[in-house]
Short mmCIF file of N, CA and C and ligand atoms in Angstrom, two decimals:
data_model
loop_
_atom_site.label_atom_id
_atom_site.label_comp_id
_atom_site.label_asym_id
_atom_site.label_seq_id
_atom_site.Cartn_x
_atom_site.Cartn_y
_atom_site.Cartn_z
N UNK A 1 7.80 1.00 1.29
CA UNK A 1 7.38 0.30 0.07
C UNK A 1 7.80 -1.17 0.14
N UNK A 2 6.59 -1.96 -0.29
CA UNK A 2 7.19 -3.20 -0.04
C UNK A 2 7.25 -3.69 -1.95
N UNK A 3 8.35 -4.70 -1.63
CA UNK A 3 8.59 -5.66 -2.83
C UNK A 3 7.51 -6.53 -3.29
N UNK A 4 6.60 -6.33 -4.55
CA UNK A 4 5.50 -7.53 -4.97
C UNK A 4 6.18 -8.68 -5.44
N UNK A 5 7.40 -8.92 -5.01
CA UNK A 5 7.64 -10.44 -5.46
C UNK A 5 8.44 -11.00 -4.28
N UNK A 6 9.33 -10.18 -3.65
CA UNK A 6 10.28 -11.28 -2.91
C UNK A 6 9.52 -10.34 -1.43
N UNK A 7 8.63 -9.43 -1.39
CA UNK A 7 8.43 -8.27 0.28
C UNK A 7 9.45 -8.11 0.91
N UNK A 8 10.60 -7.61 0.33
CA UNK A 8 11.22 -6.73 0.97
C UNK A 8 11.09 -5.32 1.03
N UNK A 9 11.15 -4.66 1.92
CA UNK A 9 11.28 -3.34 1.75
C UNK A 9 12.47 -2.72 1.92
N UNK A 10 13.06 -3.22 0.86
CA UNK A 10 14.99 -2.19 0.94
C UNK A 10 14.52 -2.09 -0.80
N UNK A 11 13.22 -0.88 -1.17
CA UNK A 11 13.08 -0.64 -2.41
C UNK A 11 13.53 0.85 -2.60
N UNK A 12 13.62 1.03 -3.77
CA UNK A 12 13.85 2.81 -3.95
C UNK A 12 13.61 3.20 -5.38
N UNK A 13 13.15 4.82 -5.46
CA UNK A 13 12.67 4.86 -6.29
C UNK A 13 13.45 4.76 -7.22
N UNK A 14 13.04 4.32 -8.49
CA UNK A 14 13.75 4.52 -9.95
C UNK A 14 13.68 5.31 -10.67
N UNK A 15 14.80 5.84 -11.75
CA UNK A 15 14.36 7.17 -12.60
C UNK A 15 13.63 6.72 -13.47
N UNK A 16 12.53 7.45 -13.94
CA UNK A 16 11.99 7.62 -14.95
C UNK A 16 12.53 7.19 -16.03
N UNK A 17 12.26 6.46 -17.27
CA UNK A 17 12.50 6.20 -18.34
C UNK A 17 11.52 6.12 -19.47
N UNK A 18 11.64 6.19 -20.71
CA UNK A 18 10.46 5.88 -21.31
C UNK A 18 9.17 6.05 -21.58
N UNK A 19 8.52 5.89 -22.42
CA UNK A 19 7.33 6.25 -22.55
C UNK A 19 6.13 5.71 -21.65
N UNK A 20 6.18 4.31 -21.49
CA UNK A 20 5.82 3.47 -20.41
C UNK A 20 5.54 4.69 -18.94
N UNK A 21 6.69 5.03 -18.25
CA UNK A 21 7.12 5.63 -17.49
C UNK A 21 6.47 6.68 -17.47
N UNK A 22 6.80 7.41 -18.81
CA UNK A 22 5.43 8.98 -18.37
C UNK A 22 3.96 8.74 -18.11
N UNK A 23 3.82 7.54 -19.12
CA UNK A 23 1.81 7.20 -19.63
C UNK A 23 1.74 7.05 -17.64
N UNK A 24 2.95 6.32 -16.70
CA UNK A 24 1.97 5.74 -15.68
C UNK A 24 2.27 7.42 -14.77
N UNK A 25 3.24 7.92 -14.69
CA UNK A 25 3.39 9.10 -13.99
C UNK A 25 1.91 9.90 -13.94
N UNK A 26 1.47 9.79 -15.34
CA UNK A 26 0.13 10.38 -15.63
C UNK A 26 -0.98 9.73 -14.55
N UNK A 27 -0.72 8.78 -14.15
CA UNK A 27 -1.66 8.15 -13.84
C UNK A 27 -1.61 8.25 -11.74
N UNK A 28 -0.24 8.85 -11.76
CA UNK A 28 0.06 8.88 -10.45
C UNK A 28 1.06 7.64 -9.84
N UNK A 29 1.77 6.89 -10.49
CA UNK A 29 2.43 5.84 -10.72
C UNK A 29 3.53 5.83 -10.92
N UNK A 30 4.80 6.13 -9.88
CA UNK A 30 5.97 6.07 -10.09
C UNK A 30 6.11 4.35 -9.90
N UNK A 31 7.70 4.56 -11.13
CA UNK A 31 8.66 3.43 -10.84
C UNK A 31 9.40 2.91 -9.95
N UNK A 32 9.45 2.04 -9.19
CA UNK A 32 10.09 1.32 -8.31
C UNK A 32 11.16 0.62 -8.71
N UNK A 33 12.41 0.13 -7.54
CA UNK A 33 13.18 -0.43 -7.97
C UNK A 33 13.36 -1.55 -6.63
N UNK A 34 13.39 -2.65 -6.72
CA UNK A 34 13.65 -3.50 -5.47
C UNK A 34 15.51 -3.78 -5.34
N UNK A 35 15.90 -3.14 -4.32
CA UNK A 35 16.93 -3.66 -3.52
C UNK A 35 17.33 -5.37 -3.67
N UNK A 36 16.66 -5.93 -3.27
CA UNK A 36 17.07 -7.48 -3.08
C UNK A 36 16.72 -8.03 -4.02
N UNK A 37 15.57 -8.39 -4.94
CA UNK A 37 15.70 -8.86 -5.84
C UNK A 37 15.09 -8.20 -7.72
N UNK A 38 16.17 -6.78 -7.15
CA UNK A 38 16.09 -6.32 -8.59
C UNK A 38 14.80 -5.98 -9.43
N UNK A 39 13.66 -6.52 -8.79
CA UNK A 39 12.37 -5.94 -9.87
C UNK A 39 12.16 -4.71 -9.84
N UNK A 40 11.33 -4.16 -11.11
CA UNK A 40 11.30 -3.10 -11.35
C UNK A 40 9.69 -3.29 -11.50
N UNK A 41 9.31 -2.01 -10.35
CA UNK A 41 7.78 -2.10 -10.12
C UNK A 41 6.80 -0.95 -10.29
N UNK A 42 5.92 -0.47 -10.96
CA UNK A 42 5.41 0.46 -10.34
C UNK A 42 4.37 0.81 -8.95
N UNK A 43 3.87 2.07 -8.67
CA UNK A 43 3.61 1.88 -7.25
C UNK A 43 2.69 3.45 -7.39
N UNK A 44 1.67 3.71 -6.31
CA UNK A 44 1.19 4.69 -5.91
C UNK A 44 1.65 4.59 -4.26
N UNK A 45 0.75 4.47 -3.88
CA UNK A 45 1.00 4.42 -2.26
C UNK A 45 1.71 3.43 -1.87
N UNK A 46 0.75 2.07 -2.65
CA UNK A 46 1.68 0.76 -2.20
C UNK A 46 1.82 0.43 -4.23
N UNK A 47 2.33 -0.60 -3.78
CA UNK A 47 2.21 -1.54 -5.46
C UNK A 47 1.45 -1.56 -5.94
N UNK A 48 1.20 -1.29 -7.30
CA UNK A 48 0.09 -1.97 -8.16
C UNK A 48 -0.51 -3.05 -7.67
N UNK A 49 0.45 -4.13 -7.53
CA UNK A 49 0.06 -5.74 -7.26
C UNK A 49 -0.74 -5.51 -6.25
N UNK A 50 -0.56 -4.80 -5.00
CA UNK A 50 -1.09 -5.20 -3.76
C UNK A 50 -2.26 -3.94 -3.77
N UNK A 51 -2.32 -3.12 -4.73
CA UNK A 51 -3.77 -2.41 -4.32
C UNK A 51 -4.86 -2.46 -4.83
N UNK A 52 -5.10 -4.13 -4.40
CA UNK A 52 -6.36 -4.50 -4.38
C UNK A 52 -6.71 -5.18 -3.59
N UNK A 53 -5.44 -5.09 -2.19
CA UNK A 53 -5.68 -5.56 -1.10
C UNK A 53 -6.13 -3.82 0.34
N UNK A 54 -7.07 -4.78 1.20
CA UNK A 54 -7.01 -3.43 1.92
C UNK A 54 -5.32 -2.72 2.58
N UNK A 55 -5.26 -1.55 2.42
CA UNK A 55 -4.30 -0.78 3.20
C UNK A 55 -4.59 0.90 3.15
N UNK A 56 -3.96 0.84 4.34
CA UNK A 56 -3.80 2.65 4.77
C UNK A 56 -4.19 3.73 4.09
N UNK A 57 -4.56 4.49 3.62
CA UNK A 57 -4.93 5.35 2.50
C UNK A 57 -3.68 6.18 2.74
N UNK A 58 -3.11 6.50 4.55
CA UNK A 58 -2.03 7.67 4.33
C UNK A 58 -0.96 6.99 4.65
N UNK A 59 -0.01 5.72 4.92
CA UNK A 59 1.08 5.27 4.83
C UNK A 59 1.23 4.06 4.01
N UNK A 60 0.32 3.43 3.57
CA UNK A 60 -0.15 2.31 2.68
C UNK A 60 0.18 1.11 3.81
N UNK A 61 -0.18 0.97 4.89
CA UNK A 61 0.63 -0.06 5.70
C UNK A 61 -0.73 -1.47 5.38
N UNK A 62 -0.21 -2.70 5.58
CA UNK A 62 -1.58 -3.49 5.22
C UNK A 62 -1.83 -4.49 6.72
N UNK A 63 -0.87 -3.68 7.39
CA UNK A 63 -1.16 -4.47 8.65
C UNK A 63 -2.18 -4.03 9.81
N UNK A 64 -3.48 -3.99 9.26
CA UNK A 64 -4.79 -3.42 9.75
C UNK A 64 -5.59 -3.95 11.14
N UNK A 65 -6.16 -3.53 12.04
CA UNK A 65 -7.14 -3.92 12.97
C UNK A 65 -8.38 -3.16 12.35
N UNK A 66 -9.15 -4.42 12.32
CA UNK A 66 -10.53 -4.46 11.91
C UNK A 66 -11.17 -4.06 13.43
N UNK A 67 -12.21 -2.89 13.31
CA UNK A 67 -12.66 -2.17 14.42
C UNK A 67 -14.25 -2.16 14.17
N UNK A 68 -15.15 -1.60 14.85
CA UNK A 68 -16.56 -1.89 14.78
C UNK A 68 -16.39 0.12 14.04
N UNK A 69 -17.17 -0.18 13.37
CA UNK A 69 -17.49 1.13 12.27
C UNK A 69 -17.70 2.38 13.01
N UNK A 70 -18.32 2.16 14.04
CA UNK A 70 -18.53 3.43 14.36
C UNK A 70 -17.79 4.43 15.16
N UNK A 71 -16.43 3.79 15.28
CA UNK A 71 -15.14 4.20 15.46
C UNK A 71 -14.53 4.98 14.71
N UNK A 72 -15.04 4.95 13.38
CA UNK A 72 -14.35 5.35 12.41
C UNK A 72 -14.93 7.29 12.50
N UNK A 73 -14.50 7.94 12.28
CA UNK A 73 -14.89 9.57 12.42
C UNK A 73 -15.83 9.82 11.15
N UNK A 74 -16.83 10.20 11.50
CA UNK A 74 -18.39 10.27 11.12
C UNK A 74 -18.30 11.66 10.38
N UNK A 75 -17.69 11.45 8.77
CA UNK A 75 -18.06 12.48 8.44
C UNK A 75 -17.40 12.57 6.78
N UNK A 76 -18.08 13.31 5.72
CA UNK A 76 -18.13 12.74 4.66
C UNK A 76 -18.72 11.98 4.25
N UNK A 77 -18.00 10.80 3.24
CA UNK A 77 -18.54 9.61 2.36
C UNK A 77 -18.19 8.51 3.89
N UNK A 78 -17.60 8.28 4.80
CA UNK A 78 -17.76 7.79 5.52
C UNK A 78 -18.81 7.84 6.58
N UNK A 79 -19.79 8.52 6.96
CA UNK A 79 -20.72 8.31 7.20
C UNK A 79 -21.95 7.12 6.08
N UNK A 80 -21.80 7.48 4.90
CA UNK A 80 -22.53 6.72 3.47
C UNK A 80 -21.87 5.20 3.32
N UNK A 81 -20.33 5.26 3.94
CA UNK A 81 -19.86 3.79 4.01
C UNK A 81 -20.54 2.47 5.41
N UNK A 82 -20.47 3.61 6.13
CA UNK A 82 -20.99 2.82 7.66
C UNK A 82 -22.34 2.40 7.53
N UNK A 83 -23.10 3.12 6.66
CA UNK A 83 -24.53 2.89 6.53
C UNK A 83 -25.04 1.72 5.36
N UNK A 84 -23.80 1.46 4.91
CA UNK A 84 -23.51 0.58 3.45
C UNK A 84 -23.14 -0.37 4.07
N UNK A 85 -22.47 -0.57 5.33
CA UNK A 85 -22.34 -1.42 5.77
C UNK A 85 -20.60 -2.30 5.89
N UNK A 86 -19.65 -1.44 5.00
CA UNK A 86 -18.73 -1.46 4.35
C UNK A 86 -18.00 -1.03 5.98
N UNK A 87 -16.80 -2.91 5.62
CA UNK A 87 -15.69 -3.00 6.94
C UNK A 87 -14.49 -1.58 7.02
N UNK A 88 -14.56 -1.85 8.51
CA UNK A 88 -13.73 -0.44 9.33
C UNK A 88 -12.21 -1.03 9.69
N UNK A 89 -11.31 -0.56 9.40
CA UNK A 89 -10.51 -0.22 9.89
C UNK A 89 -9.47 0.77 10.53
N UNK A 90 -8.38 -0.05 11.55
CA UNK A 90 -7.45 1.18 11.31
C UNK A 90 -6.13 0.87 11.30
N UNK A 91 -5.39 2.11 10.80
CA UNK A 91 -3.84 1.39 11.03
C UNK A 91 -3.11 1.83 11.87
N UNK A 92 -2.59 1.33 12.62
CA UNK A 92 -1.97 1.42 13.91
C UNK A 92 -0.66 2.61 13.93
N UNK A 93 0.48 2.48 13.28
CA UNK A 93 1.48 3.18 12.88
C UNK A 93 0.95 4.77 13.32
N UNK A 94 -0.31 5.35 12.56
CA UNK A 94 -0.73 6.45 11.99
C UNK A 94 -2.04 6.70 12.11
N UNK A 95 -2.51 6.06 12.83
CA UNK A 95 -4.26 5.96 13.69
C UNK A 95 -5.00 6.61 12.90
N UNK A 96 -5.10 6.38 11.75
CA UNK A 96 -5.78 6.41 10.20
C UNK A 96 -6.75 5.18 10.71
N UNK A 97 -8.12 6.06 10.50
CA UNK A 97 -9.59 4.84 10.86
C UNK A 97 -10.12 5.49 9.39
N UNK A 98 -10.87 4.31 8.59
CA UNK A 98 -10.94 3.77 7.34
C UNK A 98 -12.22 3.01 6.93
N UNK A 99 -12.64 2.91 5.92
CA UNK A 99 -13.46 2.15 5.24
C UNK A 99 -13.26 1.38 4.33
N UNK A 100 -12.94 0.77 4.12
CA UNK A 100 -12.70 -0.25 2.44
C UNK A 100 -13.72 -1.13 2.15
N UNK A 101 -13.39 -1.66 0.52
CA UNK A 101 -14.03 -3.05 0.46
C UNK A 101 -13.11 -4.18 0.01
N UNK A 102 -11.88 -3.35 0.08
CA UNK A 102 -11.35 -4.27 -0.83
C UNK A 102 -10.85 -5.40 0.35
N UNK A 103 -10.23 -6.63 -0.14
CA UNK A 103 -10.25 -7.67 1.04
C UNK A 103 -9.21 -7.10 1.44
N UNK A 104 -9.26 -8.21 2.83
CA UNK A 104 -7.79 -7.83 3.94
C UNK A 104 -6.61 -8.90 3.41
N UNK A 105 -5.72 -8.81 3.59
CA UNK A 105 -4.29 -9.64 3.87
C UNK A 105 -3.46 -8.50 4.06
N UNK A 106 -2.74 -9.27 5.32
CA UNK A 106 -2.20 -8.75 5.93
C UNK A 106 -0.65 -9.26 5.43
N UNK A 107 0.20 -7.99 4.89
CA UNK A 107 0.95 -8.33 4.11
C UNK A 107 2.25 -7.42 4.74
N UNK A 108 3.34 -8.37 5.40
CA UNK A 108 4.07 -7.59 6.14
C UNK A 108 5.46 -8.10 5.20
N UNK A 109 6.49 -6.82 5.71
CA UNK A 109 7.83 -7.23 4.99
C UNK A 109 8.20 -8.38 5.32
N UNK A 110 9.11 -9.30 4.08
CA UNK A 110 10.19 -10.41 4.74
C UNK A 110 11.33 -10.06 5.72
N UNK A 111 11.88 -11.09 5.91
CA UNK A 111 12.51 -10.69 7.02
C UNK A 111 14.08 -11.46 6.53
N UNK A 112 13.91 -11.38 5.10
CA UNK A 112 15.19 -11.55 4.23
C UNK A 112 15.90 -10.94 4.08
N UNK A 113 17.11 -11.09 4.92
CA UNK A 113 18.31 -9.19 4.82
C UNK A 113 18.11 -8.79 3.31
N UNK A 114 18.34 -7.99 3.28
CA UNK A 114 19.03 -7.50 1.53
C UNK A 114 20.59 -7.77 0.90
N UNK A 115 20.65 -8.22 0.08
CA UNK A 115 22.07 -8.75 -0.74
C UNK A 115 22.90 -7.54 -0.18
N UNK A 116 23.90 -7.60 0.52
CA UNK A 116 25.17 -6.80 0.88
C UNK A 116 25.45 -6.26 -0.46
N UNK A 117 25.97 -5.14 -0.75
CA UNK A 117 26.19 -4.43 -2.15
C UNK A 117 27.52 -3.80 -1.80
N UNK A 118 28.70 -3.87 -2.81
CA UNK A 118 29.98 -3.56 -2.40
C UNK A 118 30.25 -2.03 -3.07
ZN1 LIG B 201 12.11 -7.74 -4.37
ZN1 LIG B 202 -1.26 4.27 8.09
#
């Protein structure tokens, strides 16, 4: 999980609180908590913030190679995407080949240690 404000990934989850908290659980939306700089985020796969950028469907990674479509395994709504014309990817980590529309950025962790905690 990466951080939508400072990208670190030294995040973890947070407990539940609140009403806020159940309405998004409902929604598939746990709370986040960032390590380094303390925000409190919610998240499905990746962040709210960032999923409306392309990433992974099964590790949320956003560090993608754009591939020619017909790479992608021909079967389902992905066959209906390739023919739509709709960009291919894949993610490397987890050789997850993909369709999206949403745009690319490629959005990797900082490389900001995390605040030492005593
Ligand atoms: Zn942070
Ligand atoms: Zn992946």
């Amino acid at each position: 999980m990466i951080c939508p404000q400072c990208r670190s990934p030294e995040c973890l989850r947070s407990r539940r609180s609140g009403v806020i908290d159940f309405f998004c659980s409902g929604l598939g939306l746990r709370p986040w908590r960032c390590e380094t700089c303390d925000l409190r985020f919610y998240a499905n796969r990746v962040a709210v913030y960032f999923s409306r950028y392309a990433h992974c469907p099964r590790c949320g990674n956003f560090d993608l190679d754009r591939i020619a479509s017909s790479r992608v395994d021909q079967r389902g709504f992905a066959i209906i995407m390739r023919l739509l014309g709709f960009p291919a990817y894949r993610c490397d980590p987890c050789r997850e080949k993909f369709f999206t529309l949403l745009p690319y950025r490629r959005i990797v962790p900082s490389m900001i240690p995390a605040i030492e905690r005593k």
